[in-house]
CSV table of C-alpha atoms in Angstrom, one decimal:
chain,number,residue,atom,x,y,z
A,988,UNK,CA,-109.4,213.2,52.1
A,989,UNK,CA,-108.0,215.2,55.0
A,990,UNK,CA,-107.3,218.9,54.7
A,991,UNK,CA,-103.5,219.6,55.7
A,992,UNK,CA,-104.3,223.7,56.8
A,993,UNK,CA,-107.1,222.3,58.4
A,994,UNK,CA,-105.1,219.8,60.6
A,995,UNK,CA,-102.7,222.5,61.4
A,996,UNK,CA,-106.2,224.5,62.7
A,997,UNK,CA,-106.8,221.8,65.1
A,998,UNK,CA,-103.3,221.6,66.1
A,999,UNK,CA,-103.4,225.1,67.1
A,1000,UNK,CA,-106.5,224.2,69.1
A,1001,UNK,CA,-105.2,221.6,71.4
A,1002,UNK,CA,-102.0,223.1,71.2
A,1003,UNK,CA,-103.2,226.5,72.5
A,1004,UNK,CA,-106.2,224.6,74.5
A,1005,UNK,CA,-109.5,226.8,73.4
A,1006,UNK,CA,-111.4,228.1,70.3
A,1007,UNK,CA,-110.6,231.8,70.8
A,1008,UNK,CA,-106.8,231.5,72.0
A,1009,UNK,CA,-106.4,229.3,68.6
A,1010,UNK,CA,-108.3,232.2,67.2
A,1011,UNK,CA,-106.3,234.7,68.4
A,1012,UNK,CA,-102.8,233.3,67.2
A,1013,UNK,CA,-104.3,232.5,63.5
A,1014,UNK,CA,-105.9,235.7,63.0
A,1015,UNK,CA,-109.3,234.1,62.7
A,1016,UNK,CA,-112.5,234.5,63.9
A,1017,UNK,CA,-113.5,232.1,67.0
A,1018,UNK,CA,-116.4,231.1,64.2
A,1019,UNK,CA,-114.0,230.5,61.7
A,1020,UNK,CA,-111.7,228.3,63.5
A,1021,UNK,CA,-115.2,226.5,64.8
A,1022,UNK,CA,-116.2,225.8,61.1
A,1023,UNK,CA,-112.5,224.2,60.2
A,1024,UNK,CA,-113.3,221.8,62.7
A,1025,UNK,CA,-116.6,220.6,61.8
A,1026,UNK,CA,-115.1,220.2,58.4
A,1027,UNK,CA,-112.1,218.0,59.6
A,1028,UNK,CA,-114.7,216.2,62.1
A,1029,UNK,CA,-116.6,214.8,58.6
A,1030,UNK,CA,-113.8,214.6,56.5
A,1031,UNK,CA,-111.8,211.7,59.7
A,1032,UNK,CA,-115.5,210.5,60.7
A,1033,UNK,CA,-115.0,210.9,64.2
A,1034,UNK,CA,-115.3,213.5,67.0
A,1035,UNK,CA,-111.8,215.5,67.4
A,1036,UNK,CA,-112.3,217.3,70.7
A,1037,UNK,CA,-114.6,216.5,73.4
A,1038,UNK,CA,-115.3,219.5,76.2
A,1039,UNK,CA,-114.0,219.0,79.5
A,1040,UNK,CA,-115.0,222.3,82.1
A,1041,UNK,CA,-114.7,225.4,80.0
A,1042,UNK,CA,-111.9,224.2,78.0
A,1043,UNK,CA,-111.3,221.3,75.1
A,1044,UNK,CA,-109.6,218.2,75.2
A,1045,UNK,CA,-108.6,215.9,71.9
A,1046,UNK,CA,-110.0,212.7,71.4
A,1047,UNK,CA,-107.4,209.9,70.2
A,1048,UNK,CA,-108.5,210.7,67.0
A,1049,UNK,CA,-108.0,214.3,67.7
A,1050,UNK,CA,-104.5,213.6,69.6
A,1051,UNK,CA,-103.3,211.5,66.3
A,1052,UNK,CA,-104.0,214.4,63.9
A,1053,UNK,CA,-102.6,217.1,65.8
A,1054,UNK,CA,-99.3,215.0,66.1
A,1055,UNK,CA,-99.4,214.4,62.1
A,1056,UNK,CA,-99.9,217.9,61.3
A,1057,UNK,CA,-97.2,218.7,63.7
A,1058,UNK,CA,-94.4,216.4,61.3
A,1059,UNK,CA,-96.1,217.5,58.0
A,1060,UNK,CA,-95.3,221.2,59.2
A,1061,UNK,CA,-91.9,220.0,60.0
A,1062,UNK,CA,-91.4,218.2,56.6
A,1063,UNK,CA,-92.7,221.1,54.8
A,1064,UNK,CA,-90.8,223.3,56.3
A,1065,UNK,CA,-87.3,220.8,55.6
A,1066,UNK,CA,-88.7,220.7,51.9
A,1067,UNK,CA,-89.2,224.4,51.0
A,1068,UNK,CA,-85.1,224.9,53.0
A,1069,UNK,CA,-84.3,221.8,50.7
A,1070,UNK,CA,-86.2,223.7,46.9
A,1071,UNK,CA,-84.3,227.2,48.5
A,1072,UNK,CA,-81.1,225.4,48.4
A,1073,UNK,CA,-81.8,223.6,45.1
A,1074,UNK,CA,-82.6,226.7,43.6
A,1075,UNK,CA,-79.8,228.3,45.1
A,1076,UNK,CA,-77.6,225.7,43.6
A,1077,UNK,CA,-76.7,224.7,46.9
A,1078,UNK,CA,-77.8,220.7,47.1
A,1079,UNK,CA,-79.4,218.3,44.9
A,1080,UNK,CA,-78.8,215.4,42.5
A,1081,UNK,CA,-77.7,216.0,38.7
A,1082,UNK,CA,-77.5,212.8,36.9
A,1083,UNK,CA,-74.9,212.8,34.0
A,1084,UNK,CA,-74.9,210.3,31.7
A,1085,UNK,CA,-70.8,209.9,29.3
A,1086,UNK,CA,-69.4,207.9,26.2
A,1087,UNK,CA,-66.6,206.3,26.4
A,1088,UNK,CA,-63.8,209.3,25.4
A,1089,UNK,CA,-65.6,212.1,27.4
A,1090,UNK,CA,-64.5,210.2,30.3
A,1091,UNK,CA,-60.5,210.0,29.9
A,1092,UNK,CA,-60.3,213.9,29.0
A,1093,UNK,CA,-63.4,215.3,30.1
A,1094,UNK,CA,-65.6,214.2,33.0
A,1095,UNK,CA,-62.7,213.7,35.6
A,1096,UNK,CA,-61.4,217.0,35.6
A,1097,UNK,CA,-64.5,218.9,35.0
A,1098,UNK,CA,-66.2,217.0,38.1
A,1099,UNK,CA,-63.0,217.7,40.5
A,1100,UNK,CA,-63.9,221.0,40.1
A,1101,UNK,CA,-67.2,221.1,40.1
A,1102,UNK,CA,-67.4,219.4,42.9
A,1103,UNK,CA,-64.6,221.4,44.9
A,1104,UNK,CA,-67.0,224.4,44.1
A,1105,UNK,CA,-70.3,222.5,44.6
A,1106,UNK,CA,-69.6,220.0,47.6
A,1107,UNK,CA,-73.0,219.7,48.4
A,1108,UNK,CA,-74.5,218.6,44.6
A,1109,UNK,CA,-74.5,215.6,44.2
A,1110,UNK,CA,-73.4,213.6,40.9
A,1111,UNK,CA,-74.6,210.2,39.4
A,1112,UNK,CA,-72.0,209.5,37.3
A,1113,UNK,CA,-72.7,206.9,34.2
A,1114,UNK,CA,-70.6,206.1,31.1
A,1115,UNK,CA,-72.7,204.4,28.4
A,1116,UNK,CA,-72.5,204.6,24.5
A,1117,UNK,CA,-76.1,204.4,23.5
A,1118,UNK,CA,-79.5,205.4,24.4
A,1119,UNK,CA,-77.6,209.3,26.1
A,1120,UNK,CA,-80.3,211.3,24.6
A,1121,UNK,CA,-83.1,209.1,25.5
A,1122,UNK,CA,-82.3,208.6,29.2
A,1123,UNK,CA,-82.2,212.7,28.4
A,1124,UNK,CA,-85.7,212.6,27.2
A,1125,UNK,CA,-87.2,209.9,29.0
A,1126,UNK,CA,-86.0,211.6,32.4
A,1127,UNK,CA,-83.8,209.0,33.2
A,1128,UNK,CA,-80.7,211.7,33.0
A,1129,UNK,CA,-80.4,215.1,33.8
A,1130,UNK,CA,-77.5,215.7,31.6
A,1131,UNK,CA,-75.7,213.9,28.9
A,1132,UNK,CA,-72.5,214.9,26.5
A,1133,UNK,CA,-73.1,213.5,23.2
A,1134,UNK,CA,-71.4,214.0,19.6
A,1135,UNK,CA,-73.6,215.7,17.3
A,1136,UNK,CA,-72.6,215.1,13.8
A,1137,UNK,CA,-73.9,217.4,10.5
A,1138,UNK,CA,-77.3,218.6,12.4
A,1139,UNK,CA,-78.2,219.1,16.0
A,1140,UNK,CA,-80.6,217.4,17.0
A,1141,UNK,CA,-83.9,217.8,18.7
A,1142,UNK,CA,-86.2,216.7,20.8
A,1143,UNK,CA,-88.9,217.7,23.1
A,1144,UNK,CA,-88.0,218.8,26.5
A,1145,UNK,CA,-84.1,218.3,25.6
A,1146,UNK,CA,-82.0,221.4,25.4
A,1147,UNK,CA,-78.7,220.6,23.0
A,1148,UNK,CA,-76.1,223.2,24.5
A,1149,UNK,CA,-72.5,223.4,22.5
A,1150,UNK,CA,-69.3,223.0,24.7
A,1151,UNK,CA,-66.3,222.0,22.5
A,1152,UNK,CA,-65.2,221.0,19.1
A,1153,UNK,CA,-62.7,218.2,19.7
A,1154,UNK,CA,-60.4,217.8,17.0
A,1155,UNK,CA,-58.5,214.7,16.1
A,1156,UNK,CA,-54.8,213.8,16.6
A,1157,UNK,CA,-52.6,211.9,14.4
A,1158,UNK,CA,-51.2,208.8,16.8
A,1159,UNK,CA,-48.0,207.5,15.1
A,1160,UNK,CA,-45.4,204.5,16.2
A,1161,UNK,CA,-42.0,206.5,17.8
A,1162,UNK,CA,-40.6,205.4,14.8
A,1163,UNK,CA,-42.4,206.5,12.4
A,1164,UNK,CA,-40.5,208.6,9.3
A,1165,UNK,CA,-42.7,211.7,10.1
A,1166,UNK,CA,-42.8,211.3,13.9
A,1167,UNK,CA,-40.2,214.1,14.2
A,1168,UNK,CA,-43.1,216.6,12.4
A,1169,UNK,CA,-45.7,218.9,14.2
A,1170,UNK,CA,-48.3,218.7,11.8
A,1171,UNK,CA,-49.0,216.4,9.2
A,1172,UNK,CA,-51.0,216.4,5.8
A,1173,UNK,CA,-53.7,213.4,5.8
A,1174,UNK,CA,-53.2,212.4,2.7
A,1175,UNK,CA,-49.6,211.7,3.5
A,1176,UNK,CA,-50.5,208.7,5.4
A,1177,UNK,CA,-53.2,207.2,2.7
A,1178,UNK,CA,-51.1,204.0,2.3
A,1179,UNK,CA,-50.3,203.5,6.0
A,1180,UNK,CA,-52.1,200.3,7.7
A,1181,UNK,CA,-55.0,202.0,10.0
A,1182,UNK,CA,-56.1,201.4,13.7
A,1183,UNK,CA,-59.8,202.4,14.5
A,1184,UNK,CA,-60.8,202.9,17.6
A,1185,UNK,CA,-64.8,203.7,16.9
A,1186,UNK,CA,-67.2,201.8,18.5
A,1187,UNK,CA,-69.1,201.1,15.8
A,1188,UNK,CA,-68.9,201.5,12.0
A,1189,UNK,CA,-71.9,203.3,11.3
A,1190,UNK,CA,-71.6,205.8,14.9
A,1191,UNK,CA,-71.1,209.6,14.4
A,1192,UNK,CA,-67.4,209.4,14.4
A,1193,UNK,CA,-66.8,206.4,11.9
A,1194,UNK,CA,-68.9,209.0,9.7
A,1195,UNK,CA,-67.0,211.6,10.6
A,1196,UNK,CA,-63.4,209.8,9.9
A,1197,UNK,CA,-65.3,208.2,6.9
A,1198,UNK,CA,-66.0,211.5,5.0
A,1199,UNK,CA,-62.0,213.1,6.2
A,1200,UNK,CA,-60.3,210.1,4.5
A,1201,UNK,CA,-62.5,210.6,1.6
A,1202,UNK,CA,-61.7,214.6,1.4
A,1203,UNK,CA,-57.9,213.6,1.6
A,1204,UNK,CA,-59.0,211.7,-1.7
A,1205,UNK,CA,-58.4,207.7,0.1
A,1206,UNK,CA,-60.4,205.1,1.9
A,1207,UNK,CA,-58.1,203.9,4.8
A,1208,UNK,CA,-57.1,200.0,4.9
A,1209,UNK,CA,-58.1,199.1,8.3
A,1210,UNK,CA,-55.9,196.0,10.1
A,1211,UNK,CA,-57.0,196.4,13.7
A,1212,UNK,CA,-60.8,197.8,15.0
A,1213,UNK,CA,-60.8,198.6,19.1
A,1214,UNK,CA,-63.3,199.7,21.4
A,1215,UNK,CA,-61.2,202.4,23.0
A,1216,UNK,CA,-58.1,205.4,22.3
A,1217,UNK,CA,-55.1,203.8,24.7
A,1218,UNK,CA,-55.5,199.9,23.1
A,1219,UNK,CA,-55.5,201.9,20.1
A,1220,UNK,CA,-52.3,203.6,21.3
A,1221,UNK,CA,-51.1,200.1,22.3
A,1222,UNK,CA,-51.5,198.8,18.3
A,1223,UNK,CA,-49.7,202.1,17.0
A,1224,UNK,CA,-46.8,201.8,19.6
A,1225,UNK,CA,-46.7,197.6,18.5
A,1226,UNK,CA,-46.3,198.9,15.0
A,1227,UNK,CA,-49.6,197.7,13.3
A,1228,UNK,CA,-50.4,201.0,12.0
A,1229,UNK,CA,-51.2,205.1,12.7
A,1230,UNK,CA,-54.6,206.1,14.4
A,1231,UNK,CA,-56.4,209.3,14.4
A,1232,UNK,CA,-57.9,209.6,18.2
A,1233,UNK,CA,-59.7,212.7,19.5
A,1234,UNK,CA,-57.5,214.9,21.2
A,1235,UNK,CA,-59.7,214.4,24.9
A,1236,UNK,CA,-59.0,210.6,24.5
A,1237,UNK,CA,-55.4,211.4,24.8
A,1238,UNK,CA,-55.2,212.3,28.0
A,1239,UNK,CA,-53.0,209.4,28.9
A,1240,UNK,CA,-50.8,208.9,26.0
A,1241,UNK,CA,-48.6,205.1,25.4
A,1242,UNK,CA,-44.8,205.8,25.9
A,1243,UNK,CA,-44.2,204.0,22.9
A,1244,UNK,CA,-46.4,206.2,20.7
A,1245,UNK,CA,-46.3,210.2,19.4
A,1246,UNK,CA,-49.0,212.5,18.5
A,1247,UNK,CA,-48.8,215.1,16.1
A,1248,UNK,CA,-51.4,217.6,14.7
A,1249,UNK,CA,-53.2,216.6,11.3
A,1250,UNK,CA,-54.5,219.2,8.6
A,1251,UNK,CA,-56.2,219.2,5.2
A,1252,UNK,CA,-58.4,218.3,6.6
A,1253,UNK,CA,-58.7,218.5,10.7
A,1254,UNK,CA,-61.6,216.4,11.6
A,1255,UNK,CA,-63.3,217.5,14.7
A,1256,UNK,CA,-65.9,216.2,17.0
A,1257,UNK,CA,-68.7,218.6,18.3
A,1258,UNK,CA,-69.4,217.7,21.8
A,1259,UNK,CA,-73.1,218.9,23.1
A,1260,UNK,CA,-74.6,218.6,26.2
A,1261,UNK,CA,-78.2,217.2,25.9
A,1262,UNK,CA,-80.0,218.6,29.3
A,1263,UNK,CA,-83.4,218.4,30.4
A,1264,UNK,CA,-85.7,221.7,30.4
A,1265,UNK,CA,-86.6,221.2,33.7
A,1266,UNK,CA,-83.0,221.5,35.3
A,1267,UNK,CA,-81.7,223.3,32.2
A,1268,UNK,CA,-81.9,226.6,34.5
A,1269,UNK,CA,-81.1,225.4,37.4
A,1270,UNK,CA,-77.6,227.4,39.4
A,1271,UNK,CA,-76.1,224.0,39.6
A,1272,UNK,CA,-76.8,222.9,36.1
A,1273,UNK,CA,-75.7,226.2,34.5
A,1274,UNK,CA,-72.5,225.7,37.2
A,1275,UNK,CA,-71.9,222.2,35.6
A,1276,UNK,CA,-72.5,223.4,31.6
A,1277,UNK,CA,-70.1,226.1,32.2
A,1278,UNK,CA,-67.0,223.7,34.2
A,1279,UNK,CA,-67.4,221.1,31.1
A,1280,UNK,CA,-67.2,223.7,28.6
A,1281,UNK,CA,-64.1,225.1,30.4
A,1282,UNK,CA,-62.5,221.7,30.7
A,1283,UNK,CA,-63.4,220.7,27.0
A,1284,UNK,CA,-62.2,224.1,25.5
């Protein structure tokens, strides 16, 4: 295999056209330099630079490394500019990775101003509702926000960083007898019809609403299941029954609906980052943890 910092040795040969002038501007010995290129010679199997009068001249084989050391200088030289800035926080790629509710309250904001203070990091933006921690681990993501229910998780090379604990909202019909309240007792509502908007009925936050009804002392009788907060909104404002939505899915809220605050008890997401070690530290990361946890506080 070739040797790059010997390629740049002969390039500084025909470049400067002798042994000792190459010598000179290296800060080797003339012997030195001559040893590099009986190393190169064997390791391309073919003479490099053929004497002509008291000077050297490449071969084509000499000619055609000379030129390739001179664009893998160049490309090293972009690369390390391109680490500085990385490390700096300057440019790069983060790859963020969303469910479903992070993205009506969360993500929008929290990227229009990342982005306004990091124009030149750049974002692949994904909302999916499975596998976040696994694209995470496997190096597929950079970052992901996740709900983390009674335990954090872990998981090797994953860093699980807390931004937020995103409490529910009571969503209620505008004509609701208790719409005119601030904040309502749970158990208040146990007979109500209920609209669920969880994706699924064994997630994080179907447990979560699942052991809240049960502290209120009811199990809610559920007529309507969606797969996201506003056509949840759109049932409660038709009248088919309350909701309880996470406060950042109600960013946009139905005309026909209110939303009050609930107690006794106040369920609550936790929202975690899940971020790979390797970027974990990184100025743009740290940049980007601190801008979500602003937005989702």
């Amino acid at each position: 295999m070739l040797d790059v910092r010997r390629m740049q040795v002969l390039r500084a040969v025909v470049t400067s056209g002798s042994v000792s002038a190459a010598a000179a501007n290296l800060g080797y010995t003339p012997s030195a330099i001559s040893q590099q290129l009986s190393t190169l010679e064997k390791e391309a199997g073919t003479p490099l630079l053929e004497k002509v009068g008291r000077g050297l001249k490449p071969t084509p084989a000499g000619t055609l490394l000379a030129e390739r050391a001179g664009r893998i200088a160049d490309l090293l030289s972009s690369t390390e500019a391109e680490l500085a800035d990385i490390r700096a926080g300057r440019t790069g790629l983060l790859r963020v990775r969303f469910f479903h509710t992070a993205s009506v309250g969360l993500i929008p904001p929290a990227v229009a101003k990342f982005r306004a203070e990091h124009p030149d990091v750049q974002l692949d933006l994904r909302m999916q509702e499975v596998e976040l921690v696994d694209d995470v681990s496997r190096g597929e993501a950079d970052l992901a926000i996740i709900v983390v229910g009674r335990s954090v998780p872990e998981r090797r090379g994953v860093r699980f960083v807390h931004l937020a604990d995103d409490p529910y909202r009571m969503v209620l019909p505008k004509s609701h007898p208790m719409a005119a309240e601030d904040c309502i007792d749970l158990v208040r509502l146990a007979g109500e019809s209920w609209v669920n908007s969880t994706m699924t009925s064994d997630d994080i936050c179907s447990r979560l609403l699942r052991d809240a009804y049960g502290s209120a002392g009811f199990t809610p009788k559920v007529v309507v299941e969606t797969d996201g907060t506003y056509s949840a909104q759109g049932f409660v404002a038709a009248g088919m029954g309350v909701a309880l939505v996470p406060r950042l899915g109600l960013d946009v809220v139905h005309p026909g609906v209110v939303v009050r605050a609930v107690r006794n008890p106040e369920p609550a997401r936790r929202l975690y980052a899940a971020v790979r070690e390797t970027v974990a530290d990184l100025p743009a990361t740290r940049s980007l943890l601190a801008t979500l946890h602003e937005v989702a506080s």
